[in-house]
mmCIF file of C-alpha atoms and ligand atoms in Angstrom:
data_model
loop_
_atom_site.group_PDB
_atom_site.id
_atom_site.type_symbol
_atom_site.label_atom_id
_atom_site.label_comp_id
_atom_site.label_asym_id
_atom_site.label_seq_id
_atom_site.Cartn_x
_atom_site.Cartn_y
_atom_site.Cartn_z
ATOM 1 C CA MET K 1 -0.004 0.022 -0.002
ATOM 2 C CA LYS K 2 1.776 3.038 -1.329
ATOM 3 C CA GLU K 3 0.465 5.518 1.256
ATOM 4 C CA LEU K 4 1.773 3.340 4.099
ATOM 5 C CA GLU K 5 5.176 2.841 2.471
ATOM 6 C CA ASP K 6 5.483 6.560 1.869
ATOM 7 C CA ARG K 7 4.640 7.303 5.491
ATOM 8 C CA ILE K 8 7.157 4.745 6.716
ATOM 9 C CA ARG K 9 9.834 6.366 4.490
ATOM 10 C CA LYS K 10 8.919 9.785 5.812
ATOM 11 C CA ASP K 11 8.388 9.156 9.537
ATOM 12 C CA GLY K 12 9.713 5.668 10.346
ATOM 13 C CA ARG K 13 12.990 5.388 12.277
ATOM 14 C CA VAL K 14 15.231 2.380 12.516
ATOM 15 C CA LEU K 15 16.399 1.486 16.023
ATOM 16 C CA PRO K 16 19.157 -0.919 16.975
ATOM 17 C CA GLY K 17 18.081 -4.546 16.902
ATOM 18 C CA ASN K 18 16.175 -4.273 13.603
ATOM 19 C CA ILE K 19 13.269 -2.384 15.191
ATOM 20 C CA LEU K 20 11.238 0.013 13.141
ATOM 21 C CA LEU K 21 9.751 2.837 15.145
ATOM 22 C CA VAL K 22 6.393 4.043 13.801
ATOM 23 C CA ASP K 23 5.102 5.652 16.963
ATOM 24 C CA SER K 24 4.059 8.890 15.290
ATOM 25 C CA PHE K 25 1.285 7.271 13.189
ATOM 26 C CA LEU K 26 0.697 3.616 14.024
ATOM 27 C CA ASN K 27 1.791 2.673 17.520
ATOM 28 C CA GLN K 28 1.291 5.593 19.840
ATOM 29 C CA GLY K 29 0.250 8.522 17.737
ATOM 30 C CA LEU K 30 -2.485 7.148 15.480
ATOM 31 C CA ASP K 31 -3.226 8.490 12.001
ATOM 32 C CA ALA K 32 -6.930 7.659 11.657
ATOM 33 C CA ARG K 33 -7.109 8.612 7.989
ATOM 34 C CA LEU K 34 -4.159 6.394 7.042
ATOM 35 C CA MET K 35 -5.498 3.572 9.242
ATOM 36 C CA ASN K 36 -8.912 3.891 7.564
ATOM 37 C CA GLN K 37 -7.151 3.461 4.172
ATOM 38 C CA MET K 38 -5.503 0.373 5.528
ATOM 39 C CA ALA K 39 -8.874 -1.033 6.703
ATOM 40 C CA LEU K 40 -10.393 -0.291 3.243
ATOM 41 C CA THR K 41 -7.518 -2.171 1.554
ATOM 42 C CA TRP K 42 -8.089 -5.247 3.736
ATOM 43 C CA GLN K 43 -11.807 -5.024 3.029
ATOM 44 C CA GLU K 44 -11.120 -5.101 -0.699
ATOM 45 C CA PHE K 45 -8.568 -7.931 -0.385
ATOM 46 C CA TYR K 46 -10.898 -10.105 1.715
ATOM 47 C CA LYS K 47 -14.169 -9.115 -0.009
ATOM 48 C CA ASP K 48 -15.095 -12.688 -0.889
ATOM 49 C CA GLU K 49 -14.719 -13.970 2.681
ATOM 50 C CA PRO K 50 -17.887 -14.006 4.788
ATOM 51 C CA VAL K 51 -16.153 -12.309 7.758
ATOM 52 C CA THR K 52 -18.152 -12.118 10.991
ATOM 53 C CA LYS K 53 -15.508 -10.656 13.336
ATOM 54 C CA ILE K 54 -12.229 -8.790 13.340
ATOM 55 C CA MET K 55 -9.803 -9.966 16.007
ATOM 56 C CA THR K 56 -6.477 -8.805 17.378
ATOM 57 C CA ILE K 57 -4.484 -9.062 20.623
ATOM 58 C CA GLU K 58 -4.205 -6.138 23.002
ATOM 59 C CA ALA K 59 -2.755 -3.528 22.791
ATOM 60 C CA SER K 60 -1.456 -1.905 19.609
ATOM 61 C CA GLY K 61 -3.665 -3.837 17.138
ATOM 62 C CA ILE K 62 -6.861 -2.558 18.687
ATOM 63 C CA ALA K 63 -7.183 0.721 16.782
ATOM 64 C CA LEU K 64 -6.666 -1.078 13.435
ATOM 65 C CA ALA K 65 -9.180 -3.765 14.466
ATOM 66 C CA VAL K 66 -11.848 -1.151 15.336
ATOM 67 C CA LEU K 67 -11.481 0.677 12.006
ATOM 68 C CA THR K 68 -11.463 -2.578 10.075
ATOM 69 C CA ALA K 69 -14.541 -3.852 11.904
ATOM 70 C CA TYR K 70 -16.314 -0.610 11.062
ATOM 71 C CA ARG K 71 -15.515 -1.088 7.348
ATOM 72 C CA PHE K 72 -16.735 -4.692 7.338
ATOM 73 C CA GLY K 73 -19.772 -3.858 9.467
ATOM 74 C CA VAL K 74 -18.944 -6.527 12.020
ATOM 75 C CA PRO K 75 -17.832 -6.438 15.676
ATOM 76 C CA ALA K 76 -14.160 -6.091 16.703
ATOM 77 C CA LEU K 77 -12.812 -8.313 19.441
ATOM 78 C CA PHE K 78 -9.419 -8.375 21.143
ATOM 79 C CA ALA K 79 -7.818 -11.200 23.114
ATOM 80 C CA LYS K 80 -6.478 -10.221 26.483
ATOM 81 C CA LYS K 81 -2.960 -11.060 27.591
ATOM 82 C CA TYR K 82 -2.257 -12.807 30.908
ATOM 83 C CA ALA K 83 1.105 -13.667 32.468
ATOM 84 C CA THR K 84 -0.339 -17.028 33.463
ATOM 85 C CA ILE K 85 -3.885 -18.262 33.482
ATOM 86 C CA ASN K 86 -5.883 -21.127 35.017
ATOM 87 C CA LEU K 87 -8.219 -22.967 32.781
ATOM 88 C CA THR K 88 -11.729 -21.665 33.266
ATOM 89 C CA ASP K 89 -14.949 -22.683 31.519
ATOM 90 C CA ASP K 90 -15.878 -19.268 30.344
ATOM 91 C CA ARG K 91 -12.767 -18.438 28.293
ATOM 92 C CA HIS K 92 -11.062 -19.775 25.131
ATOM 93 C CA GLN K 93 -7.347 -19.539 25.549
ATOM 94 C CA ALA K 94 -4.031 -20.206 23.773
ATOM 95 C CA SER K 95 -0.343 -19.810 24.550
ATOM 96 C CA VAL K 96 1.986 -17.322 22.817
ATOM 97 C CA TYR K 97 5.783 -17.410 22.963
ATOM 98 C CA SER K 98 7.425 -13.947 23.016
ATOM 99 C CA TYR K 99 10.941 -13.983 21.555
ATOM 100 C CA THR K 100 11.513 -10.460 22.913
ATOM 101 C CA ARG K 101 10.641 -11.437 26.517
ATOM 102 C CA GLU K 102 11.811 -15.060 26.142
ATOM 103 C CA LYS K 103 8.767 -16.480 27.840
ATOM 104 C CA SER K 104 5.224 -17.566 27.063
ATOM 105 C CA TYR K 105 2.083 -15.793 27.998
ATOM 106 C CA SER K 106 -1.595 -16.673 27.612
ATOM 107 C CA ILE K 107 -4.218 -14.999 25.537
ATOM 108 C CA ALA K 108 -7.890 -15.450 26.206
ATOM 109 C CA VAL K 109 -11.333 -14.354 25.116
ATOM 110 C CA SER K 110 -14.753 -14.906 26.565
ATOM 111 C CA ARG K 111 -16.635 -17.915 25.142
ATOM 112 C CA ARG K 112 -19.687 -15.735 24.757
ATOM 113 C CA LEU K 113 -17.900 -13.508 22.303
ATOM 114 C CA LEU K 114 -16.317 -16.061 19.935
ATOM 115 C CA THR K 115 -18.511 -18.959 18.778
ATOM 116 C CA PRO K 116 -18.258 -21.815 16.220
ATOM 117 C CA ASP K 117 -20.234 -19.880 13.582
ATOM 118 C CA ASP K 118 -17.590 -17.129 13.492
ATOM 119 C CA HIS K 119 -15.326 -16.601 10.493
ATOM 120 C CA VAL K 120 -12.620 -14.296 11.771
ATOM 121 C CA LEU K 121 -10.197 -11.871 10.128
ATOM 122 C CA LEU K 122 -7.086 -11.372 12.304
ATOM 123 C CA VAL K 123 -5.282 -8.040 12.150
ATOM 124 C CA ASP K 124 -2.139 -6.624 13.751
ATOM 125 C CA ASP K 125 0.338 -3.768 13.354
ATOM 126 C CA PHE K 126 3.544 -5.868 13.033
ATOM 127 C CA LEU K 127 4.292 -9.377 11.871
ATOM 128 C CA ALA K 128 7.731 -10.275 13.181
ATOM 129 C CA ASN K 129 8.141 -13.747 14.642
ATOM 130 C CA GLY K 130 4.484 -14.514 14.153
ATOM 131 C CA CYS K 131 3.823 -16.143 17.508
ATOM 132 C CA ALA K 132 1.060 -13.658 18.382
ATOM 133 C CA MET K 133 -0.922 -14.309 15.187
ATOM 134 C CA ALA K 134 -0.258 -18.052 15.393
ATOM 135 C CA GLY K 135 -1.572 -18.073 18.973
ATOM 136 C CA LEU K 136 -4.631 -16.051 17.937
ATOM 137 C CA ALA K 137 -5.359 -18.515 15.120
ATOM 138 C CA ASP K 138 -5.063 -21.376 17.682
ATOM 139 C CA LEU K 139 -7.524 -19.560 19.957
ATOM 140 C CA VAL K 140 -10.026 -19.121 17.112
ATOM 141 C CA ARG K 141 -9.774 -22.820 16.220
ATOM 142 C CA GLU K 142 -10.119 -23.749 19.884
ATOM 143 C CA ALA K 143 -13.437 -21.916 19.781
ATOM 144 C CA GLY K 144 -14.508 -24.071 16.780
ATOM 145 C CA ALA K 145 -14.540 -20.937 14.588
ATOM 146 C CA SER K 146 -12.540 -20.423 11.348
ATOM 147 C CA VAL K 147 -9.857 -17.967 10.277
ATOM 148 C CA ALA K 148 -10.687 -15.944 7.117
ATOM 149 C CA GLY K 149 -7.129 -14.632 6.885
ATOM 150 C CA ILE K 150 -4.649 -12.222 8.400
ATOM 151 C CA GLY K 151 -4.235 -8.504 7.791
ATOM 152 C CA VAL K 152 -0.809 -7.136 8.749
ATOM 153 C CA ALA K 153 0.214 -3.480 8.487
ATOM 154 C CA ILE K 154 4.016 -4.031 8.419
ATOM 155 C CA GLU K 155 5.530 -7.415 7.706
ATOM 156 C CA LYS K 156 9.189 -7.927 8.527
ATOM 157 C CA SER K 157 9.793 -10.584 5.924
ATOM 158 C CA PHE K 158 13.334 -11.305 7.202
ATOM 159 C CA GLN K 159 11.922 -12.697 10.478
ATOM 160 C CA LYS K 160 10.222 -16.056 11.024
ATOM 161 C CA GLY K 161 6.564 -14.974 11.123
ATOM 162 C CA PRO K 162 5.529 -14.969 7.470
ATOM 163 C CA ASP K 163 6.775 -18.554 6.850
ATOM 164 C CA LEU K 164 5.373 -19.830 10.101
ATOM 165 C CA LEU K 165 1.885 -18.585 9.287
ATOM 166 C CA ARG K 166 1.933 -19.686 5.609
ATOM 167 C CA GLU K 167 3.109 -23.164 6.687
ATOM 168 C CA ARG K 168 -0.100 -23.298 8.742
ATOM 169 C CA GLY K 169 -2.129 -22.555 5.632
ATOM 170 C CA LEU K 170 -3.039 -19.023 6.679
ATOM 171 C CA THR K 171 -3.511 -16.289 4.091
ATOM 172 C CA ILE K 172 -1.688 -13.036 4.879
ATOM 173 C CA CYS K 173 -2.310 -9.612 3.392
ATOM 174 C CA SER K 174 0.638 -7.384 4.350
ATOM 175 C CA LEU K 175 0.316 -3.708 3.436
ATOM 176 C CA ALA K 176 4.034 -2.981 3.681
ATOM 177 C CA ARG K 177 6.735 -5.627 3.436
ATOM 178 C CA ILE K 178 10.193 -4.868 4.820
ATOM 179 C CA GLU K 179 13.019 -7.026 3.619
ATOM 180 C CA SER K 180 15.798 -5.474 5.602
ATOM 181 C CA LEU K 181 16.592 -2.769 8.198
ATOM 182 C CA GLU K 182 20.324 -3.332 8.067
ATOM 183 C CA GLU K 183 22.535 -0.276 8.685
ATOM 184 C CA GLY K 184 19.470 1.853 9.408
ATOM 185 C CA ARG K 185 18.167 1.562 5.830
ATOM 186 C CA ILE K 186 14.572 0.504 5.162
ATOM 187 C CA VAL K 187 14.393 -1.881 2.219
ATOM 188 C CA PHE K 188 10.856 -2.602 0.968
ATOM 189 C CA GLY K 189 9.699 -5.729 -0.840
ATOM 190 C CA GLU K 190 6.506 -5.937 -2.840
ATOM 191 C CA ALA K 191 3.439 -5.763 -0.593
ATOM 192 C CA ASP K 192 0.223 -7.836 -1.021
ATOM 193 C CA ALA K 193 -2.024 -4.832 -1.589
HETATM 194 P P1 G4P V 201 5.076 -11.391 17.072
HETATM 195 O O1 G4P V 201 4.792 -12.733 17.588
HETATM 196 O O2 G4P V 201 3.950 -10.435 17.280
HETATM 197 O O3 G4P V 201 5.478 -11.387 15.620
HETATM 198 O O4 G4P V 201 6.151 -10.838 17.946
HETATM 199 P P2 G4P V 201 7.588 -10.723 18.464
HETATM 200 O O5 G4P V 201 7.680 -11.535 19.704
HETATM 201 O O6 G4P V 201 8.523 -10.987 17.321
HETATM 202 O O7 G4P V 201 7.590 -9.190 18.827
HETATM 203 C C1 G4P V 201 7.249 -8.724 20.106
HETATM 204 C C2 G4P V 201 6.523 -7.431 20.077
HETATM 205 O O8 G4P V 201 7.282 -6.459 19.353
HETATM 206 C C3 G4P V 201 5.152 -7.434 19.381
HETATM 207 O O9 G4P V 201 4.335 -6.590 20.074
HETATM 208 C C4 G4P V 201 5.467 -6.902 18.016
HETATM 209 O O10 G4P V 201 4.329 -6.298 17.410
HETATM 210 C C5 G4P V 201 6.524 -5.885 18.314
HETATM 211 N N1 G4P V 201 7.470 -5.635 17.217
HETATM 212 C C6 G4P V 201 8.231 -6.530 16.531
HETATM 213 N N2 G4P V 201 8.992 -5.921 15.622
HETATM 214 C C7 G4P V 201 8.763 -4.567 15.792
HETATM 215 C C8 G4P V 201 9.302 -3.433 15.157
HETATM 216 O O11 G4P V 201 10.144 -3.459 14.241
HETATM 217 N N3 G4P V 201 8.774 -2.222 15.521
HETATM 218 C C9 G4P V 201 7.836 -2.094 16.504
HETATM 219 N N4 G4P V 201 7.387 -0.886 16.803
HETATM 220 N N5 G4P V 201 7.315 -3.189 17.143
HETATM 221 C C10 G4P V 201 7.782 -4.388 16.762
HETATM 222 P P3 G4P V 201 3.611 -7.075 21.376
HETATM 223 O O12 G4P V 201 4.557 -7.197 22.493
HETATM 224 O O13 G4P V 201 2.803 -8.291 21.061
HETATM 225 O O14 G4P V 201 2.690 -5.986 21.760
HETATM 226 P P4 G4P V 201 1.791 -4.737 21.795
HETATM 227 O O15 G4P V 201 2.695 -3.616 21.428
HETATM 228 O O16 G4P V 201 0.728 -4.932 20.824
HETATM 229 O O17 G4P V 201 1.268 -4.667 23.181
#
């Protein structure tokens, strides 16, 4: 998505450790107009899927999920993160490994809010190692629901996430694909939309 790539070129900053800082428009400061364009692009990409819900994991995917849900005319839903969790009857849950924190955490959502008739589009700001999206897909399947696909704002194609998710048969629509952040230079690949 050209508008997103242009904005990354203009305002993105590369930090040590191959981290792209986009806090002025996607992570902390939120550019609603740009994010609305992103939601429209996912809506067009997934127009043949009978999507019933848009899901993400707290926190930074929530704004994108809300705008996308508005475009599709369906509810948004976010999974909550817990350091540890005991199995309870009223929640679907899955485990997510965080490479940055080097430990697992649980994600959960109320059983009332995610049911077997749901066909869910997952969205997130970054796809890096992919564990968050893989865990969310597990949670959807645990609920007996199905995954329509994944919408990612910024894919870091040099990390493990894209392959991990495709190996699981999940469709990804990445709006900006970054092939490298070496030496502070942002190298884009071809995006999906
Ligand atoms: P992944 O499974 O989500 O791909 O995550 P990974 O463990 O690789 O990354 C940990 C966190 O760091 C994730 O946020 C991810 O979105 C974020 N992240 C990864 N690469 C970048 C980057 O280049 N720039 C920025 N700004 N963030 C990056 P999270 O901890 O799940 O949380 P939250 O911010 O949504 O609460």
